[in-house]
Short mmCIF file of C-alpha atoms in Angstrom, two decimals:
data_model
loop_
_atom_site.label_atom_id
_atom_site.label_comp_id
_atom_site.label_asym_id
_atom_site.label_seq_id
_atom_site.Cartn_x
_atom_site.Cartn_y
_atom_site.Cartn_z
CA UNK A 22 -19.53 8.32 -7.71
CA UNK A 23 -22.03 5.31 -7.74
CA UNK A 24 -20.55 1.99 -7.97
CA UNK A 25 -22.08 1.34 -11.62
CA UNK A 26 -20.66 4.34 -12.68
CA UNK A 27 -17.32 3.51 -10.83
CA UNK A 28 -17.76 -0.10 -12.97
CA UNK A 29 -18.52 1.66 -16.10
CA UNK A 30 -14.99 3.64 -16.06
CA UNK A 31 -13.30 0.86 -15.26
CA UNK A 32 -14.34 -0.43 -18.33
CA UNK A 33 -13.46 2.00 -20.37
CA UNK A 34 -10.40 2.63 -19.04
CA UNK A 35 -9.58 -0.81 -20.25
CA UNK A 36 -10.72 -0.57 -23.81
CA UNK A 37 -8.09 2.49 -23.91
CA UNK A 38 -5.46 0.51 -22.22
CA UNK A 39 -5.99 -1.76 -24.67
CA UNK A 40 -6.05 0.49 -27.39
CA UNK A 41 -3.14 1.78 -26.19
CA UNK A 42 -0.92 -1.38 -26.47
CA UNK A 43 -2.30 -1.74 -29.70
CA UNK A 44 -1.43 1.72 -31.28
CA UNK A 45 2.60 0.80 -29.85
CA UNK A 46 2.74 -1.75 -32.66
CA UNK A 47 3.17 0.90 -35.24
CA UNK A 48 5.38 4.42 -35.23
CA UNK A 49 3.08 6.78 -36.80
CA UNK A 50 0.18 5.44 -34.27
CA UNK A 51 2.80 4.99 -31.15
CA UNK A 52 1.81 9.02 -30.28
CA UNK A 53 -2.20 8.58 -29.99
CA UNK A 54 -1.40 5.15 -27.96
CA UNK A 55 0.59 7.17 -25.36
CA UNK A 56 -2.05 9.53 -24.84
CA UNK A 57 -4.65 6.70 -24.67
CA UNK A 58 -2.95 5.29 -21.84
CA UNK A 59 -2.83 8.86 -20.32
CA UNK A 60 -6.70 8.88 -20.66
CA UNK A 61 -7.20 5.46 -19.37
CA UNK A 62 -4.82 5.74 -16.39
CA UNK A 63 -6.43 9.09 -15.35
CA UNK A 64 -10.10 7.38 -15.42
CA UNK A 65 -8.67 4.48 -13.44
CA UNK A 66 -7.34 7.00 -10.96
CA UNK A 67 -10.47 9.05 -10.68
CA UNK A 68 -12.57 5.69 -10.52
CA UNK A 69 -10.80 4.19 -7.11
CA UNK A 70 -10.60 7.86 -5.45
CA UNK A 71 -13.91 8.33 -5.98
CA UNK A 72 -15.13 5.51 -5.22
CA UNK A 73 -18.10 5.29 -2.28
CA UNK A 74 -15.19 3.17 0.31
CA UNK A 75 -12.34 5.77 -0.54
CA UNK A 76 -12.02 8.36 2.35
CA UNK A 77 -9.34 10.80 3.04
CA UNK A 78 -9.78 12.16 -0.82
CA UNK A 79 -7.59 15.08 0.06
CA UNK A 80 -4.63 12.82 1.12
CA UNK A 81 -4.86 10.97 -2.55
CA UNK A 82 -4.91 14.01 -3.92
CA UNK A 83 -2.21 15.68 -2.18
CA UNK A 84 0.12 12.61 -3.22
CA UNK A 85 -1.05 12.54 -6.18
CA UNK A 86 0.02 15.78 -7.32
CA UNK A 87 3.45 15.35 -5.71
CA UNK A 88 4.07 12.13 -7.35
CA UNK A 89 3.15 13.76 -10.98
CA UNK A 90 5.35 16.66 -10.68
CA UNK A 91 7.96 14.51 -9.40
CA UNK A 92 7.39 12.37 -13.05
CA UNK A 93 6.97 15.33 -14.81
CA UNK A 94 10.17 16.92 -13.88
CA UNK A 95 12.06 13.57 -14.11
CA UNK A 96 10.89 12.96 -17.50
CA UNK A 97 11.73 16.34 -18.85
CA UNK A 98 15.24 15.95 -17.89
CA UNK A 99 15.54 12.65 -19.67
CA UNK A 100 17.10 11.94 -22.73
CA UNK A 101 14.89 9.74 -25.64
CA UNK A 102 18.38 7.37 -25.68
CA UNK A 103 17.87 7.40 -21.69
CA UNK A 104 14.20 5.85 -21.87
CA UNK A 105 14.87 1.96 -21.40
CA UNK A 106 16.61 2.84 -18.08
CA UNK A 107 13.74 5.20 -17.04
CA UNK A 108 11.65 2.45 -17.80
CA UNK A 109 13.22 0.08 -16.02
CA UNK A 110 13.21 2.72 -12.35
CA UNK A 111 9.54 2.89 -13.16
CA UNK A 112 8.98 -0.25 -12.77
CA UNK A 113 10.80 -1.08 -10.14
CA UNK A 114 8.45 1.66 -8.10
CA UNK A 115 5.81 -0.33 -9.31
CA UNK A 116 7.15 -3.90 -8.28
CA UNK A 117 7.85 -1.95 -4.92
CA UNK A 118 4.14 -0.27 -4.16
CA UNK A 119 3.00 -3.53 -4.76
CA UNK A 120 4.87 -5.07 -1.97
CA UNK A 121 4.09 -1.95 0.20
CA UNK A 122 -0.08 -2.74 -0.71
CA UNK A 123 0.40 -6.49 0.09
CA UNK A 124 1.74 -5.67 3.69
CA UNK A 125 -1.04 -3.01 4.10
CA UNK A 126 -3.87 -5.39 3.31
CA UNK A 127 -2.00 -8.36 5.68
CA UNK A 128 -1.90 -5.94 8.15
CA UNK A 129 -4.99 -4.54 8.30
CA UNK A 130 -6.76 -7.76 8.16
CA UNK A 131 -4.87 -9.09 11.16
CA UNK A 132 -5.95 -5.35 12.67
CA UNK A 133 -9.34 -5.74 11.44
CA UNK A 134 -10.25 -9.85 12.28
CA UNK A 135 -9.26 -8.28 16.00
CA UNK A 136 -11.65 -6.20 16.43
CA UNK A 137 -14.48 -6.99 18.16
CA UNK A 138 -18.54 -6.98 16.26
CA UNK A 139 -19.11 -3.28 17.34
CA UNK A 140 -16.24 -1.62 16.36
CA UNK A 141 -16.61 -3.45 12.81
CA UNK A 142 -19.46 -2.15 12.41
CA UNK A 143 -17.91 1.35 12.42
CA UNK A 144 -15.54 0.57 9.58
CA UNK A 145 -14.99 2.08 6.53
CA UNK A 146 -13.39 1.78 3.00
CA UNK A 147 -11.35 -1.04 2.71
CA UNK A 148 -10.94 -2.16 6.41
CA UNK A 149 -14.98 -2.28 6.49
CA UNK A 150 -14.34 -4.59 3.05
CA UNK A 151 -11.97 -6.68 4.89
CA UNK A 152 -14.62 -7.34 8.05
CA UNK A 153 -17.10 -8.34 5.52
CA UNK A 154 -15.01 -11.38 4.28
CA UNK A 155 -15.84 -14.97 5.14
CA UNK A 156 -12.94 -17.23 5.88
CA UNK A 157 -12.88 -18.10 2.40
CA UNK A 158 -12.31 -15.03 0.89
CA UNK A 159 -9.64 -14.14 3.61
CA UNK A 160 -7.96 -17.44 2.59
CA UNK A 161 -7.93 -16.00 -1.32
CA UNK A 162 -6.96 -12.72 -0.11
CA UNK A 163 -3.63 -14.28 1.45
CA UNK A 164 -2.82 -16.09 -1.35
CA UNK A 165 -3.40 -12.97 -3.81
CA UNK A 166 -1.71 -10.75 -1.59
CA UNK A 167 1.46 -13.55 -1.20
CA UNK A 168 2.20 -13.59 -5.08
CA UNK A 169 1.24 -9.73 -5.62
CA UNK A 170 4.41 -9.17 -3.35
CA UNK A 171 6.31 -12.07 -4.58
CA UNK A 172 6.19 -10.42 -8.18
CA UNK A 173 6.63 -7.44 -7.19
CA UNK A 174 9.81 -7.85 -4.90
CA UNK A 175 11.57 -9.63 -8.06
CA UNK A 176 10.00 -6.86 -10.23
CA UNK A 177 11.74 -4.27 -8.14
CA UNK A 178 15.27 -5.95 -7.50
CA UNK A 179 15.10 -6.96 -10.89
CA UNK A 180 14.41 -3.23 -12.04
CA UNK A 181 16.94 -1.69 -10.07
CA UNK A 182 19.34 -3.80 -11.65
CA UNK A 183 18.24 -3.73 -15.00
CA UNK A 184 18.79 0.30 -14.58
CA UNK A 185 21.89 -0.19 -13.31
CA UNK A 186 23.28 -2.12 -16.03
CA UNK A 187 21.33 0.11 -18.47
CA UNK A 188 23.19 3.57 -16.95
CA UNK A 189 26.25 2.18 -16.58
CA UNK A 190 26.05 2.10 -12.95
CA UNK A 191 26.20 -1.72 -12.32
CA UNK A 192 28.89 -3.96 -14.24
CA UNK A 193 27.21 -5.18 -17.46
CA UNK A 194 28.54 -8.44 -17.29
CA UNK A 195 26.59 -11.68 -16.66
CA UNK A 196 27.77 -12.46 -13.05
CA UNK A 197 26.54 -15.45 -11.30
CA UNK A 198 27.03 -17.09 -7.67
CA UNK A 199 27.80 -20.15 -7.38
CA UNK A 200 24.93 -22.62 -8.39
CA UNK A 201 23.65 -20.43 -10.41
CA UNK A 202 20.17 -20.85 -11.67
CA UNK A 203 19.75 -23.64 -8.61
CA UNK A 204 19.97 -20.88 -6.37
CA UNK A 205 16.66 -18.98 -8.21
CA UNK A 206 15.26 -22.71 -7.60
CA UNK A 207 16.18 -23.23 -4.43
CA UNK A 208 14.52 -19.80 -3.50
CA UNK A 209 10.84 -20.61 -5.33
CA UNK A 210 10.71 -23.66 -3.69
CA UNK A 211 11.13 -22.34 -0.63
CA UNK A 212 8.58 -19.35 -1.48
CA UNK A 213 6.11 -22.01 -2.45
CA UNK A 214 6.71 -23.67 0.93
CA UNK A 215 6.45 -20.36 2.69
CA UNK A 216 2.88 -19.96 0.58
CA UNK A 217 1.88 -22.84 1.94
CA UNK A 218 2.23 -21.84 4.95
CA UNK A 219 1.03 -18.41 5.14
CA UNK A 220 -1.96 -20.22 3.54
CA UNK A 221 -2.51 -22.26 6.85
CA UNK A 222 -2.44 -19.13 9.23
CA UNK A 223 1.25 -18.85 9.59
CA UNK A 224 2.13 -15.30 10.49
CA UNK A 225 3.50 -11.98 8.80
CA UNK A 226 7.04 -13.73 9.42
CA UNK A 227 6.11 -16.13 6.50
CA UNK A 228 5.58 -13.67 4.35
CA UNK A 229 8.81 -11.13 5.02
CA UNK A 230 10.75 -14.42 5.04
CA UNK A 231 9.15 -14.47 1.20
CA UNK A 232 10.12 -11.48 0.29
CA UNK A 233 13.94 -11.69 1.29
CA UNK A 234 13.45 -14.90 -0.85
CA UNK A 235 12.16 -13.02 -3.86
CA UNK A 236 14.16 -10.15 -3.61
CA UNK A 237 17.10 -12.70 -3.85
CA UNK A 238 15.20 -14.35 -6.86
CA UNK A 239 14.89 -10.45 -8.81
CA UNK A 240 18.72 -9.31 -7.86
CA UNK A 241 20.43 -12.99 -8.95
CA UNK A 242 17.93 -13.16 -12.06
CA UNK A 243 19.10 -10.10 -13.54
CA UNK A 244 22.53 -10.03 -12.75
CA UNK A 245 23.10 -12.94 -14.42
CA UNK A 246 22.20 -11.13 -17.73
CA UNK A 247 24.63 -9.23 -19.88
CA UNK A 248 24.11 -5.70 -20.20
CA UNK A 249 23.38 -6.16 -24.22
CA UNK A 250 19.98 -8.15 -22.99
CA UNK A 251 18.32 -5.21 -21.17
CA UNK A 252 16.40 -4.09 -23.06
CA UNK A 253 14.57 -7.53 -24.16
CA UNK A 254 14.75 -7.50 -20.05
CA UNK A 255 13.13 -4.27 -19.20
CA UNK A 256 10.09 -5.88 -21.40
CA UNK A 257 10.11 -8.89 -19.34
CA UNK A 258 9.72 -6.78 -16.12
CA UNK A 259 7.27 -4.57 -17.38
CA UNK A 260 5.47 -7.71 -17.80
CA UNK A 261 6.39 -8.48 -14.19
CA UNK A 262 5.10 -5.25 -13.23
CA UNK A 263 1.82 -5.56 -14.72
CA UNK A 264 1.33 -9.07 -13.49
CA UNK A 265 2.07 -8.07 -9.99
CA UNK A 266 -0.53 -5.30 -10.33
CA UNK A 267 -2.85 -7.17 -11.38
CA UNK A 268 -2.30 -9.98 -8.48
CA UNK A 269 -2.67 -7.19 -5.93
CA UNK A 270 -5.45 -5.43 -7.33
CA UNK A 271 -8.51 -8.18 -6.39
#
């Protein structure tokens, strides 16, 4: 797939996302909106395996398929009154395969900026993207790839509880530690000093050190939210979700 055509789905695999979140607004249009986020997600999958960098199609595929029967069969056992706390484990896997992508790109860009000009050269998909970067770019790169798995650590703490509390698995009572909402401070500031410096070269430690942080940040966040909340919560993490997609994905 050429990379105009690969730009050309893209787009229109937005226009039905948005579509999509615009049918939810209404009952009678909520069904089409579902399946227009089926047909956008499908051409947004199809547009960044077949993409000219992507190799090892099969591999994609094989997971792919896995990971959809796994949903399907999930889904299917699910009740309609179960939904918000099948919403809420879905996005925590999304909160956590953002984290997982954030490592993979810090990691193989410290692999990558090792190598030496010949064995660049031989490079391909996204590690032969990563040797093409000037030291701007890698300095963008760190900073995108420090919030994508910021958000998406609190996304997936914040999930898991959410579900818990939603299933009955996790006490739905607002508990707090001691300090209480100076303790989610205490923990951003610290992020944003740990941004800093990851920012200036500091290494990978900087960046788990982060995540502990913001893991902290998702688990205290939601715990301290009674169990009636939830599901105003479970919207405020999909937005989570979405926004640490979206920090990961450039």
């Amino acid at each position: 797939m050429s990379i105009g055509i690969v730009g050309a789905t893209y787009i229109a695999a937005a226009v039905l996302f948005i579509l999509s979140l615009g049918g939810l607004s209404g009952q009678e249009s909520a069904k089409r909106a579902v399946w227009y986020g089926i047909a956008g997600m499908a051409l947004a999958v199809a547009a960044t395996v077949l993409s000219p960098d992507v190799a090892n199609i099969w591999i994609i595929a094989v997971m792919v398929a896995i990971g959809s029967v796994v949903g399907w069969m999930v889904a299917m056992r699910v009740q309609m009154t179960e939904m918000p706390q099948l919403v809420a484990a879905l996005h925590s896997f999304v909160g956590l395969a953002a984290v997982f992508i954030g490592y993979n790109a810090d990691l193989e860009l410290r692999r990558v900026l090792g190598l030496d000009l010949g064995a660049k050269s031989q490079l391909i998909g996204f590690a032969a993207k990563l040797a093409e970067k000037d030291a701007i770019e890698q300095a963008i790169l760190h900073v995108e790839v420090f919030l994508g798995v910021f958000i998406g650590a609190v996304t997936f703490t914040g999930s898991v509880i959410a579900f818990g509390k939603l299933a009955g698995r996790v006490d739905g009572k607002a508990k707090k530690l001691p300090g209480g909402h100076f303790l989610n401070a205490g923990a951003a500031i610290a992020s944003l000093v740990l941004l800093v410096l990851y920012f200036n070269g500091a290494g990978i430690w900087a960046l788990v050190l982060m995540t502990l942080f913001a893991l902290f940040i998702g688990y205290h966040l939601i715990m301290g939210i009674g169990g009636a909340d939830m599901p105003v919560v479970v919207s405020m993490l999909n937005s989570y979700s979405g926004w640490a997609a979206a920090a990961i994905g450039f």
